[in-house]
GROMACS .gro file of C-alpha atoms in nm:
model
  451
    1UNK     CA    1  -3.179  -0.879   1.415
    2UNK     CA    2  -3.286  -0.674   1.694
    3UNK     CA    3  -3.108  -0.363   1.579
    4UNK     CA    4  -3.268  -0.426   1.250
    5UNK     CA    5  -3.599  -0.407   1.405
    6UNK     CA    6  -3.512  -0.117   1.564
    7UNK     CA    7  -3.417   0.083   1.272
    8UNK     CA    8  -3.747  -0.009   1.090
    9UNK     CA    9  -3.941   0.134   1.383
   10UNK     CA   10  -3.751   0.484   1.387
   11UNK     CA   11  -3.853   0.477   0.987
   12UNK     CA   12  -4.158   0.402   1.074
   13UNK     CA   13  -4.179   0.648   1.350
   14UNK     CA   14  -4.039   0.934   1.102
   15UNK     CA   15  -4.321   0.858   0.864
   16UNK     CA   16  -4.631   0.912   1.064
   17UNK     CA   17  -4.450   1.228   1.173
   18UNK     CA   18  -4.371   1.338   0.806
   19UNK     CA   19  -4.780   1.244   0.755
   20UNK     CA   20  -4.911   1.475   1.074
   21UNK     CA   21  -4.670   1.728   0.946
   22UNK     CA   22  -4.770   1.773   0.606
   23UNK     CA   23  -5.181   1.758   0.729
   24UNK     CA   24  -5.037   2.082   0.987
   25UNK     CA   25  -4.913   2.263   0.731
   26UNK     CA   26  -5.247   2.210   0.504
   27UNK     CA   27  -5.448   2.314   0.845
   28UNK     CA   28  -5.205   2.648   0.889
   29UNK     CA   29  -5.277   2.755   0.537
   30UNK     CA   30  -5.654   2.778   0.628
   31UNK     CA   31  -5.767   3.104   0.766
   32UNK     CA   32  -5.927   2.973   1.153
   33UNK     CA   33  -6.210   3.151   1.269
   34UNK     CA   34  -6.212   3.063   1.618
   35UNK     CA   35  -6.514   3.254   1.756
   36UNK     CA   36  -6.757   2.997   1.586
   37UNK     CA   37  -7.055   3.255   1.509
   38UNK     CA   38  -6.967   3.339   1.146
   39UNK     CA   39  -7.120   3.759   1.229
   40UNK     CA   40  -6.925   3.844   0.897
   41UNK     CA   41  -7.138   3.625   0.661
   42UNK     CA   42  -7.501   3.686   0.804
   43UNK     CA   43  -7.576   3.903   0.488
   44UNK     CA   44  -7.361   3.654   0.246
   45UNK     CA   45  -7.671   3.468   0.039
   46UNK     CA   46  -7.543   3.114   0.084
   47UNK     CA   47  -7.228   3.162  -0.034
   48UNK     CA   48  -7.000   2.973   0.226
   49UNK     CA   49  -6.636   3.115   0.302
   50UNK     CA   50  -6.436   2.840   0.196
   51UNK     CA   51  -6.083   2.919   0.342
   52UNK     CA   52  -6.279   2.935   0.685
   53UNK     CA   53  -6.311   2.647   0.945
   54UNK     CA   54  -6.419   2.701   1.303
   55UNK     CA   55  -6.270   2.542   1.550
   56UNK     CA   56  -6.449   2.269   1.768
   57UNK     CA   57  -6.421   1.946   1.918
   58UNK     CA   58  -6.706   1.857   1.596
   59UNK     CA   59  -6.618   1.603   1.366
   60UNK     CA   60  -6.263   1.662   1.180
   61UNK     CA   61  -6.288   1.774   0.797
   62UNK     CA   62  -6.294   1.526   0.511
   63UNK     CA   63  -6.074   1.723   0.316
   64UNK     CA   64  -5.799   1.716   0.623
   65UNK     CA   65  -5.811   1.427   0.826
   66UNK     CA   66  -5.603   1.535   1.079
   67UNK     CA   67  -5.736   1.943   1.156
   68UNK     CA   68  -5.929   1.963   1.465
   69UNK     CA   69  -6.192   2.138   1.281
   70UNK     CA   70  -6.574   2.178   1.170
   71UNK     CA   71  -6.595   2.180   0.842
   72UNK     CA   72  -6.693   2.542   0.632
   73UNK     CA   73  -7.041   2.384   0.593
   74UNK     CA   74  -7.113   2.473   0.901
   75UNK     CA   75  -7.145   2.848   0.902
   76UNK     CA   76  -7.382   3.024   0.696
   77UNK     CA   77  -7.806   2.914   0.678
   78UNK     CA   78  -7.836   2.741   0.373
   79UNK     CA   79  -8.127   2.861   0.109
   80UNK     CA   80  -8.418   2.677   0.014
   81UNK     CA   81  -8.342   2.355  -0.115
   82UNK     CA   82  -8.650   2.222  -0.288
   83UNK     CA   83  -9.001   2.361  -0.392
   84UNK     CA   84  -9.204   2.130  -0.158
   85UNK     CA   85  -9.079   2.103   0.171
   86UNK     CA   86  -9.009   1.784   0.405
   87UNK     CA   87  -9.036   1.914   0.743
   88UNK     CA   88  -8.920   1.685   1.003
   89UNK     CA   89  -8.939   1.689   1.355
   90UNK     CA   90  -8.703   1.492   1.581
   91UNK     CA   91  -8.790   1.375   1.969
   92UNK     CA   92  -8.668   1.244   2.282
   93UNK     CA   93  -8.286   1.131   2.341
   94UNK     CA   94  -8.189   1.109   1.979
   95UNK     CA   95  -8.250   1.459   1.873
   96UNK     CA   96  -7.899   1.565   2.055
   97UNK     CA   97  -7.711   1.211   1.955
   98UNK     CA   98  -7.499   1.269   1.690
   99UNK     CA   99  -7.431   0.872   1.615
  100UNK     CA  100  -7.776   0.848   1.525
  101UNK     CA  101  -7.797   1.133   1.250
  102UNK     CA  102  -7.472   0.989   1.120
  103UNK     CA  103  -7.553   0.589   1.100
  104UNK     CA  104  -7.915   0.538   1.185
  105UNK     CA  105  -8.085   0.425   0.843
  106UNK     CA  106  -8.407   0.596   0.907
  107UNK     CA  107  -8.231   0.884   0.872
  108UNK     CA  108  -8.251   0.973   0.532
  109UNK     CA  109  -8.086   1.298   0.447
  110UNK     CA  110  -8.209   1.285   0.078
  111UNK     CA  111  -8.551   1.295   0.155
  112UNK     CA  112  -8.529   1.602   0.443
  113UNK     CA  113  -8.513   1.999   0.391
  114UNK     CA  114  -8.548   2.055   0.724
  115UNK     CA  115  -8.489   1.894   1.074
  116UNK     CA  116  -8.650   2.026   1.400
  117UNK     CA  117  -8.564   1.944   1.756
  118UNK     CA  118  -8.468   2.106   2.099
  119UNK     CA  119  -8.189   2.278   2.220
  120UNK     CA  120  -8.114   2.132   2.473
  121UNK     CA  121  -7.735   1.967   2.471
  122UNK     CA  122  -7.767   2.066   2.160
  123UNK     CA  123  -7.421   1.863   1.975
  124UNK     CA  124  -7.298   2.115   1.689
  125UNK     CA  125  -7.197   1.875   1.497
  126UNK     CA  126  -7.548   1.783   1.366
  127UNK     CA  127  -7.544   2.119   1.207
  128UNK     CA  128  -7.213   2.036   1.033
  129UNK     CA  129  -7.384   1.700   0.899
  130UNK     CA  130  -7.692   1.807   0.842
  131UNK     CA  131  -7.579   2.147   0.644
  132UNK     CA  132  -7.340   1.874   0.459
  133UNK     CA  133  -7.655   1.696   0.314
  134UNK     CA  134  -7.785   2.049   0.197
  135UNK     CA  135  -8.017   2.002   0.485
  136UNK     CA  136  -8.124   2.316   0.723
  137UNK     CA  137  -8.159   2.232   1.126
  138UNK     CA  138  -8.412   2.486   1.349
  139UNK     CA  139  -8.470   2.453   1.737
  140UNK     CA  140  -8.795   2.397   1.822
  141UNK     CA  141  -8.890   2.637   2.106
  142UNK     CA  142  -9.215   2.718   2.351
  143UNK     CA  143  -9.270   3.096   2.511
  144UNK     CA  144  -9.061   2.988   2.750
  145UNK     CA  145  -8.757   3.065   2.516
  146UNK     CA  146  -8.915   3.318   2.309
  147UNK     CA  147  -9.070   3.580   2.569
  148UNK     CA  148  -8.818   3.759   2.856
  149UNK     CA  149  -9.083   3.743   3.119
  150UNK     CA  150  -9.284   3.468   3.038
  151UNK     CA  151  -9.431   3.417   3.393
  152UNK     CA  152  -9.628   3.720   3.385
  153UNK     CA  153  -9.743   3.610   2.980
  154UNK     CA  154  -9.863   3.261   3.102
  155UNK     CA  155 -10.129   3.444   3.361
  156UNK     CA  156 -10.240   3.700   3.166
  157UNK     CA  157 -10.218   3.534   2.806
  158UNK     CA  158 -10.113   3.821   2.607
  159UNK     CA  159  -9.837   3.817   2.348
  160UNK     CA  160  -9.639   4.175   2.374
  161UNK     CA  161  -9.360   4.291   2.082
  162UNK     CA  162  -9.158   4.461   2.385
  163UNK     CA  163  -9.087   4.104   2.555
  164UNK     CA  164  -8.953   3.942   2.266
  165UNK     CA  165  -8.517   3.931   2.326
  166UNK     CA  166  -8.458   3.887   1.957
  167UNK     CA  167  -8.100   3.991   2.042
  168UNK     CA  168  -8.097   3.684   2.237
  169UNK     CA  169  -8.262   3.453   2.026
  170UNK     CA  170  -8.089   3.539   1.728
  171UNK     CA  171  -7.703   3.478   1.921
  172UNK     CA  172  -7.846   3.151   1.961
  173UNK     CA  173  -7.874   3.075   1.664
  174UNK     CA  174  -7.520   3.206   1.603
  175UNK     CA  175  -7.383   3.031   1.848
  176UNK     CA  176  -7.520   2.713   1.687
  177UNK     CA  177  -7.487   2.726   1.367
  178UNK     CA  178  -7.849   2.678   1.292
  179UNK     CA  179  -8.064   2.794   1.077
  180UNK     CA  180  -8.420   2.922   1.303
  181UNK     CA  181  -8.697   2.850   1.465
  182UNK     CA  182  -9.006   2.594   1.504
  183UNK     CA  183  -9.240   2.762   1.739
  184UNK     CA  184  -9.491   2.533   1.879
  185UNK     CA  185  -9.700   2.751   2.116
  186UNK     CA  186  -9.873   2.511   2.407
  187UNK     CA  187  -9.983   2.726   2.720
  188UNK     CA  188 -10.255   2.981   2.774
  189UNK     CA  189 -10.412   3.160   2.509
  190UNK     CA  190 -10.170   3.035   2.248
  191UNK     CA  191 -10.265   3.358   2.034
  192UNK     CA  192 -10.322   3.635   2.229
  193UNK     CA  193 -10.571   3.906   2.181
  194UNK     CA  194 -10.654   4.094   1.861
  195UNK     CA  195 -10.294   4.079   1.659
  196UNK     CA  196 -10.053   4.041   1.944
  197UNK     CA  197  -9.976   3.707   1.824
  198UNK     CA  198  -9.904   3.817   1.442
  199UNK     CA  199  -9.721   4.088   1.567
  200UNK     CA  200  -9.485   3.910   1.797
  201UNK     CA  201  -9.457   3.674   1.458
  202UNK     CA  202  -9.363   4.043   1.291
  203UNK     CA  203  -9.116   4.126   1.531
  204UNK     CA  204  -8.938   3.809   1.506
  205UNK     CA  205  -8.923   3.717   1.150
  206UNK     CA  206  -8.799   4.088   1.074
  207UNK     CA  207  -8.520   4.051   1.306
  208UNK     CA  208  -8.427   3.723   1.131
  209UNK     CA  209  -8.452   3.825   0.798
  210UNK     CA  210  -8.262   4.129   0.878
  211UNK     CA  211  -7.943   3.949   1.020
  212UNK     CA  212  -7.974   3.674   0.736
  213UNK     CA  213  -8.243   3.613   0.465
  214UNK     CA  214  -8.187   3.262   0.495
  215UNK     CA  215  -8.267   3.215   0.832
  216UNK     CA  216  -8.607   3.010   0.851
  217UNK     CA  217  -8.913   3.115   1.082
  218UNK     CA  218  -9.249   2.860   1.121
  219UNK     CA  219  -9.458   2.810   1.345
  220UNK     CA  220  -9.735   2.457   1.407
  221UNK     CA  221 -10.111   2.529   1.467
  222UNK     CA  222 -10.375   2.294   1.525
  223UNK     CA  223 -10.615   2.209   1.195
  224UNK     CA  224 -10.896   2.423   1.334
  225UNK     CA  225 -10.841   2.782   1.521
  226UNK     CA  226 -11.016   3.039   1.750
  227UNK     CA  227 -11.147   3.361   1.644
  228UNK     CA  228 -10.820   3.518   1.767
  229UNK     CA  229 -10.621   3.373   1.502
  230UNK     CA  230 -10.871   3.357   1.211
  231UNK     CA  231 -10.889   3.761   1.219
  232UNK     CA  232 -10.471   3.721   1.176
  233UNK     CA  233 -10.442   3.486   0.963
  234UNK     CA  234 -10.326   3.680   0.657
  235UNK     CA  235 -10.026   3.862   0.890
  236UNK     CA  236  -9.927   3.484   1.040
  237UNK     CA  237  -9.874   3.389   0.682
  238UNK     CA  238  -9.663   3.695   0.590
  239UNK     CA  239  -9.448   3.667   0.866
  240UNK     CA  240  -9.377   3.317   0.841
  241UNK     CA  241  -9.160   3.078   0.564
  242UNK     CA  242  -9.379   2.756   0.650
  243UNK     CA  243  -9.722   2.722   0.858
  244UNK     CA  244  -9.707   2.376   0.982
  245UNK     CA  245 -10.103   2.214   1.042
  246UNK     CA  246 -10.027   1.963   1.325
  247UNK     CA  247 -10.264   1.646   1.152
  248UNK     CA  248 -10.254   1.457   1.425
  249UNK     CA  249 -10.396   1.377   1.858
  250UNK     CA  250 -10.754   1.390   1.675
  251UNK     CA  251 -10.841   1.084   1.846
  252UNK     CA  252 -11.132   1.129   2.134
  253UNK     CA  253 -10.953   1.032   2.427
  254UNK     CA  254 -11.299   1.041   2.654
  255UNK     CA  255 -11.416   0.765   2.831
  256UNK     CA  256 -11.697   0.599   2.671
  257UNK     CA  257 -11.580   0.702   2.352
  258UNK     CA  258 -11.567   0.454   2.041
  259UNK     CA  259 -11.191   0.469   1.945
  260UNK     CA  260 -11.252   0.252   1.608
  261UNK     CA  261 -11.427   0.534   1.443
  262UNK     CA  262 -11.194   0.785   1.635
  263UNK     CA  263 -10.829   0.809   1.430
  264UNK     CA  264 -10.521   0.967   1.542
  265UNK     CA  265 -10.487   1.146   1.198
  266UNK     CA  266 -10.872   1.035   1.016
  267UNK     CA  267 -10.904   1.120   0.620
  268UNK     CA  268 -11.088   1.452   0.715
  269UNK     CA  269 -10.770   1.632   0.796
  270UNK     CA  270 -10.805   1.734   0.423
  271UNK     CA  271 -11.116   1.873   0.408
  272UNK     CA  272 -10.970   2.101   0.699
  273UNK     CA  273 -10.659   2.200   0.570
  274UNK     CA  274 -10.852   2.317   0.270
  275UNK     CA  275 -11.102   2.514   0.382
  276UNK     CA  276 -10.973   2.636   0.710
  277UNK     CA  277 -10.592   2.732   0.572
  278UNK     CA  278 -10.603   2.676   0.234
  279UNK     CA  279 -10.934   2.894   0.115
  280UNK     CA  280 -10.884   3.166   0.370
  281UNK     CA  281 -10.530   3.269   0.287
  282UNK     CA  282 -10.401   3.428  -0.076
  283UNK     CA  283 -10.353   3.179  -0.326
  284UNK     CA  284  -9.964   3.154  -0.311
  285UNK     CA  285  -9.981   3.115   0.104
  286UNK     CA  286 -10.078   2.769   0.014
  287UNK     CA  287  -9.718   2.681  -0.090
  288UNK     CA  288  -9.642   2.793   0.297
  289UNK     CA  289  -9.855   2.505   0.419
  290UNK     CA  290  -9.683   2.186   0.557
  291UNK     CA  291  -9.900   1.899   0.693
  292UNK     CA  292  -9.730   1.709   0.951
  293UNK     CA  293  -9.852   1.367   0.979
  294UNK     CA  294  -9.814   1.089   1.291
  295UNK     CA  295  -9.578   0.816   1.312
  296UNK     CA  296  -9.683   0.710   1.636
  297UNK     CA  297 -10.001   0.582   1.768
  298UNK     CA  298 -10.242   0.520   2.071
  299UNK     CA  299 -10.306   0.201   2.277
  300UNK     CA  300 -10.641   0.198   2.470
  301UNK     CA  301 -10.809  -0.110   2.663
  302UNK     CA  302 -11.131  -0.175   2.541
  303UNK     CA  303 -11.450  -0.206   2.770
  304UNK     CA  304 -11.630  -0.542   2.730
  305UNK     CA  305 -11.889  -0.683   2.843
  306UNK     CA  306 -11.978  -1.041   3.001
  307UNK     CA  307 -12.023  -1.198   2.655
  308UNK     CA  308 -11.776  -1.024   2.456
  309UNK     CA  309 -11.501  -1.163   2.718
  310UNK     CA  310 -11.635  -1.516   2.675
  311UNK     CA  311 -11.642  -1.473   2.274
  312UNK     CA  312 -11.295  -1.501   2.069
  313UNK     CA  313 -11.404  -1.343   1.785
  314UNK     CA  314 -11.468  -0.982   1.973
  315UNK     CA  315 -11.137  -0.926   1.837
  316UNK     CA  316 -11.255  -0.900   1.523
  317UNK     CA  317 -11.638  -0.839   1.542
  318UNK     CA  318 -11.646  -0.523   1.838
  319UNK     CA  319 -11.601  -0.174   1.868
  320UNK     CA  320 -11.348  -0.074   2.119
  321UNK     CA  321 -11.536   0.161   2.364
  322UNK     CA  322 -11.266   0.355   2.620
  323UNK     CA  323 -11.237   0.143   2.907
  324UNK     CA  324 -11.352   0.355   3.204
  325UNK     CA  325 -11.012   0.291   3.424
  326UNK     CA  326 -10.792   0.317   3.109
  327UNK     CA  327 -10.673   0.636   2.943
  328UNK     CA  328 -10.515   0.653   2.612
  329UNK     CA  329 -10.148   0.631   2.580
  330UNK     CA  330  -9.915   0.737   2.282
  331UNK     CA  331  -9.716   0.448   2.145
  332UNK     CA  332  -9.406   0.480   1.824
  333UNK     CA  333  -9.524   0.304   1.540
  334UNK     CA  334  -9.210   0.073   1.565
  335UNK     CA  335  -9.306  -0.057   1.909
  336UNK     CA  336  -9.661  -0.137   1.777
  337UNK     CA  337  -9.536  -0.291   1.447
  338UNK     CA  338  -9.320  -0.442   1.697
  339UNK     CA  339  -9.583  -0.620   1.910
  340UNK     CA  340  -9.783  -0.658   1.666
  341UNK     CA  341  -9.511  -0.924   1.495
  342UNK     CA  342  -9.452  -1.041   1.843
  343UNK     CA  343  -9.090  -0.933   1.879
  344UNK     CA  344  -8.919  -0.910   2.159
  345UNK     CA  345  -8.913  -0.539   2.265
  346UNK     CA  346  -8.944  -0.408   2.627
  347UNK     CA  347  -9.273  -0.126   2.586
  348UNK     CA  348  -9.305  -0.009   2.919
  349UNK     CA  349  -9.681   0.117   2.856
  350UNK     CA  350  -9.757   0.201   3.258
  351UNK     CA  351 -10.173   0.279   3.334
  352UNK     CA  352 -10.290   0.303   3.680
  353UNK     CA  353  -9.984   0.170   3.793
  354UNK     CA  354 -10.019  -0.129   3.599
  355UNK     CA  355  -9.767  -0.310   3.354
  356UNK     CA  356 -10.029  -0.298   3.057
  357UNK     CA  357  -9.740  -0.397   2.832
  358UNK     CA  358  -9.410  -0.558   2.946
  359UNK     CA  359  -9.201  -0.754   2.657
  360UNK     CA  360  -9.452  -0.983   2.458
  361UNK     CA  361  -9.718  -0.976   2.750
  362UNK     CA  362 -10.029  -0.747   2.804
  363UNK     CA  363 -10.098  -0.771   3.183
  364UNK     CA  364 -10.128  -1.173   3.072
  365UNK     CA  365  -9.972  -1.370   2.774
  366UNK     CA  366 -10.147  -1.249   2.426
  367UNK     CA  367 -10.338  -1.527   2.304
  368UNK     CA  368 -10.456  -1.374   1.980
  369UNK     CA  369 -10.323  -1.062   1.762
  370UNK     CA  370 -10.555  -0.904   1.477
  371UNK     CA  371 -10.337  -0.820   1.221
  372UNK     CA  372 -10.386  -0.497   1.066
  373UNK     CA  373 -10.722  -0.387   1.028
  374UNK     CA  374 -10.866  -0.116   0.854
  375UNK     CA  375 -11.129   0.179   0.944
  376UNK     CA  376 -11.303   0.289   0.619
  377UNK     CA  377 -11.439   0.577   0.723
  378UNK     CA  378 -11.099   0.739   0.888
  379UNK     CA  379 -10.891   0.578   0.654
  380UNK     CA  380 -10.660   0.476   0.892
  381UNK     CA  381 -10.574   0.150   1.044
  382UNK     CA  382 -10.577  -0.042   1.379
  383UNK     CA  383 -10.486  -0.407   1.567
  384UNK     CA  384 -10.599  -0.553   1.819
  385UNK     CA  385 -10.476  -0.805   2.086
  386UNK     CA  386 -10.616  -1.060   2.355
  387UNK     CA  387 -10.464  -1.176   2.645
  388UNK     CA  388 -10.533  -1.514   2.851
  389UNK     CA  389 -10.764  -1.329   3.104
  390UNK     CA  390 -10.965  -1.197   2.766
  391UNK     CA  391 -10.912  -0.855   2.792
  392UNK     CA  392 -10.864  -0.662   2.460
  393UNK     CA  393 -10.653  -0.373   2.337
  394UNK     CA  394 -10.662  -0.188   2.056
  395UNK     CA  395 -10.374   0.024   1.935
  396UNK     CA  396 -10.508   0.330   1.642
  397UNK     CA  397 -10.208   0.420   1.413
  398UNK     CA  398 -10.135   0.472   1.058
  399UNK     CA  399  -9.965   0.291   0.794
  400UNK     CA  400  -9.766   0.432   0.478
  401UNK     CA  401 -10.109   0.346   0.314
  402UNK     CA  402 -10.297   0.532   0.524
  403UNK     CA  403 -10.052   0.880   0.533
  404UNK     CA  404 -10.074   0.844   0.161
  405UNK     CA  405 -10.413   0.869   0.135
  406UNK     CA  406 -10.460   1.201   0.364
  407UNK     CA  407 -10.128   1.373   0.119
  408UNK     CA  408 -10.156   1.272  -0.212
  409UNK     CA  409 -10.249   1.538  -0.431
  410UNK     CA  410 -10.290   1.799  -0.211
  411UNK     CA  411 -10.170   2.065  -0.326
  412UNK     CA  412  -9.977   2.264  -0.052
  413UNK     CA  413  -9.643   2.349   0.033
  414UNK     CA  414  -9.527   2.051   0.227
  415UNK     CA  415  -9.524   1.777   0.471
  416UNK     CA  416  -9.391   1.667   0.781
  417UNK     CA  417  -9.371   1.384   1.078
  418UNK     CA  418  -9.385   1.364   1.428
  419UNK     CA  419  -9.128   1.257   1.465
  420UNK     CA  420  -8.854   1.044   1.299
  421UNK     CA  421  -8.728   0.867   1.604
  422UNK     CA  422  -9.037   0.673   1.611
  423UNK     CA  423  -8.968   0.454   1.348
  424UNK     CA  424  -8.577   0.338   1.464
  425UNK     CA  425  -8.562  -0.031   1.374
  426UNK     CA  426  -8.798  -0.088   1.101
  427UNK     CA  427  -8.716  -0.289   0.835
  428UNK     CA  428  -8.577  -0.061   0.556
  429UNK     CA  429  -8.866  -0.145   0.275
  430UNK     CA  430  -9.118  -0.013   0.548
  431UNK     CA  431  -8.874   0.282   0.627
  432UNK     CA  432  -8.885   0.401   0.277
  433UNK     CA  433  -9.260   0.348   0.230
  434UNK     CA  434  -9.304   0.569   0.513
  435UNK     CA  435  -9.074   0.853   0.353
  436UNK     CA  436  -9.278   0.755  -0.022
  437UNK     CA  437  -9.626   0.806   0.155
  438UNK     CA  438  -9.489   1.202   0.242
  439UNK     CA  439  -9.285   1.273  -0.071
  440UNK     CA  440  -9.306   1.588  -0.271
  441UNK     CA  441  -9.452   1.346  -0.584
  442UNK     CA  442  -9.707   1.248  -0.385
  443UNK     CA  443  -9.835   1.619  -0.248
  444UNK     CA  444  -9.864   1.767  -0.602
  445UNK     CA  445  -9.894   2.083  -0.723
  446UNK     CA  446 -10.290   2.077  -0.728
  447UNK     CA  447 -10.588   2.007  -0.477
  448UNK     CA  448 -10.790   1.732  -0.577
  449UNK     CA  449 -11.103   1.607  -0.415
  450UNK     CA  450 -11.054   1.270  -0.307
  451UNK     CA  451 -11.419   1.065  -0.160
   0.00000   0.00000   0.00000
């Protein structure tokens, strides 16, 4: 019996050797490119070596189970996937976790063209996946990472061609397998003086374009703009593939200030991308315009007085003025939905050192929640909640509704979100309204005025 057993082990032994084997051999009749920057394809149009797989400790190919290898999707930038572009920026811890590309069901690769987020421990593999779902990954980057001596740029504000390290810049992108840049400009004098800043924008996109056509260059911008940038507007568009209008942190965060009628991301953001970006640049530019919309909110604590404490309907009846020891804090839509449903989620909003929010509690058990209510002017909507001590707090947001209402029939190039790791946990009907409220049917090919 025993030496029976023993025999059927050994066969079995033979036969997962037989199996690595034969998956070797497949791996050894692959040409392995183990210097993982693909130089030799930068002026190859999309067209992916097939015979070559870079070596990595990335996810192992479909195709051959066993080969420690990235698959070929990862090497060259992928073209343009779609006429209308889905822009999507990615935040926090997730944008380097590699699980959460792969399994997380808010991620929905059909719906994307391009994904956005920092360099920092950067995990290659979310090229591999992403480039797998025809999907193109940029790194977001500040002057910091664009401009060699960016101390001396900070102080005097001034954007020069000769301390741009495209050199640099571009290995980077080499060396990562993606596909370009997001610039999102935040210190200073964002945009220089007379046409440093479309020059530096020159320099940059040439140098791309130049190594590989494919290679992606944008750049966000508030709604409205200075002088500085309106007299280079024109040469921003031409040296950029998307102009992204960031339609959101409109809300008036000053004390005193009536945050009902104050939105996040109010209805008027179309009257601005239309006649500050839209009528000022060629006709065609407008198919370069992407309009990134919120999914995340603000929480505020509302200011009441002696009588408005004492009534229970203020809740429903009273404008929330800024509370003049509260500021306004940024809150994901998923933790608001959250609250607002009364699960049990840990929100950790902190405010003068004080637990505002901690599990289902603000500062003392909520006694009543508001629902969703709506702001007819802004378009937009907002909840409210009151605790056992009476205080009120009003969280501003928007709804699928709501970001539906500021695209639809628009007209430009695009849309985006900041950012997709807000919404981790949603149910998936409210997931996919959120993607429907941004989709390319929605946008159009056409402005139309919309009262």
């Amino acid at each position: 019996m025993i030496n029976n057993i023993i025999k059927k082990l050994k066969i079995i032994k033979i036969i997962i050797i037989l199996i690595f084997l034969i998956n070797f051999i497949k791996c050894e009749d692959i040409n392995i490119n183990t210097n993982n920057t693909n130089t030799n394809n930068t002026n190859n149009n999309n067209t992916n070596n097939n015979n070559t797989i870079i070596i990595n400790d990335g996810p192992l190919c479909p195709s051959k189970p066993l080969c420690p290898c990235i698959c070929e999707e990862c090497g060259p930038p992928i073209g343009r996937k779609n006429s209308k572009q889905i822009f999507i920026y990615v935040a926090g811890n997730k944008q380097s976790n590699y699980t959460y590309f792969e399994k997380d069901p808010s991620v929905k690769w059909e719906e994307i063209d391009t994904l956005a987020l920092y360099s920092n421990k950067f995990d290659k593999r979310i090229t591999c996946l992403a480039h797998r779902n025809n999907v193109k990954v940029v790194f977001t980057i500040e002057e910091g990472s664009v401009f060699d001596d960016f101390k001396y740029l900070k102080v005097n504000g001034n954007y020069w061609d000769g301390y741009i390290n495209t050199t640099r810049l571009v290995n980077t992108l080499l060396e990562n397998n993606v596909d370009g840049y997001s610039l999102d400009f935040e210190y200073g004098n964002r945009h220089g003086k007379d046409l440093e800043f479309s020059n530096t924008l020159k320099t940059l996109y040439t140098k791309l374009k130049s190594v590989n056509e494919n290679y992606q260059l944008t750049s966000a911008f508030s709604g409205y703009y200075s002088d500085v940038l309106k007299n280079q507007i024109q040469l921003v568009a031409d040296n950029l593939d998307y102009i992204i209008i960031m339609g959101y942190d409109f809300i008036n965060t000053k004390i005193g200030t009536n945050i009902t009628n104050s939105a996040n991301s109010p209805i008027g953001l179309r009257k601005i991308v239309k006649s500050w970006w839209m009528d000022p640049l060629e006709k065609k530019d407008s198919a370069k315009i992407v309009l990134a919309v919120p999914w995340y909110g603000q929480i505020a604590k509302c200011d009441l007085t002696y009588e408005q404490r004492a009534n229970a309907a203020t809740i429903f009846q009273a404008d929330c003025i800024i509370d003049n020891r509260t500021s306004v804090v940024q809150k994901p839509i998923r933790e608001i939905l959250a609250l607002l449903n009364n699960d049990y989620l840990i929100f950790d909003i902190n405010n003068n050192n004080e637990n505002i929010i901690n599990n289902k509690i603000i500062n003392n058990t909520i006694k009543y929640s508001s629902g969703i209510l709506w702001t007819s002017n802004t378009q937009t909507v907002f909840s409210r909640y009151r605790d056992t001590n009476g205080d009120i707090y009003q969280f501003n947001y928007d709804s699928p509704f709501s970001i539906y209402s500021k695209l639809r029939s628009l007209g430009i190039g695009g849309a985006g979100v900041w950012s997709l790791d807000k919404i981790i946990g949603l149910p998936k009907p409210i997931i996919d309204a959120f993607y429907f409220a941004f989709s390319r049917q929605v946008i159009g090919d056409t402005y139309i005025e919309i009262n």
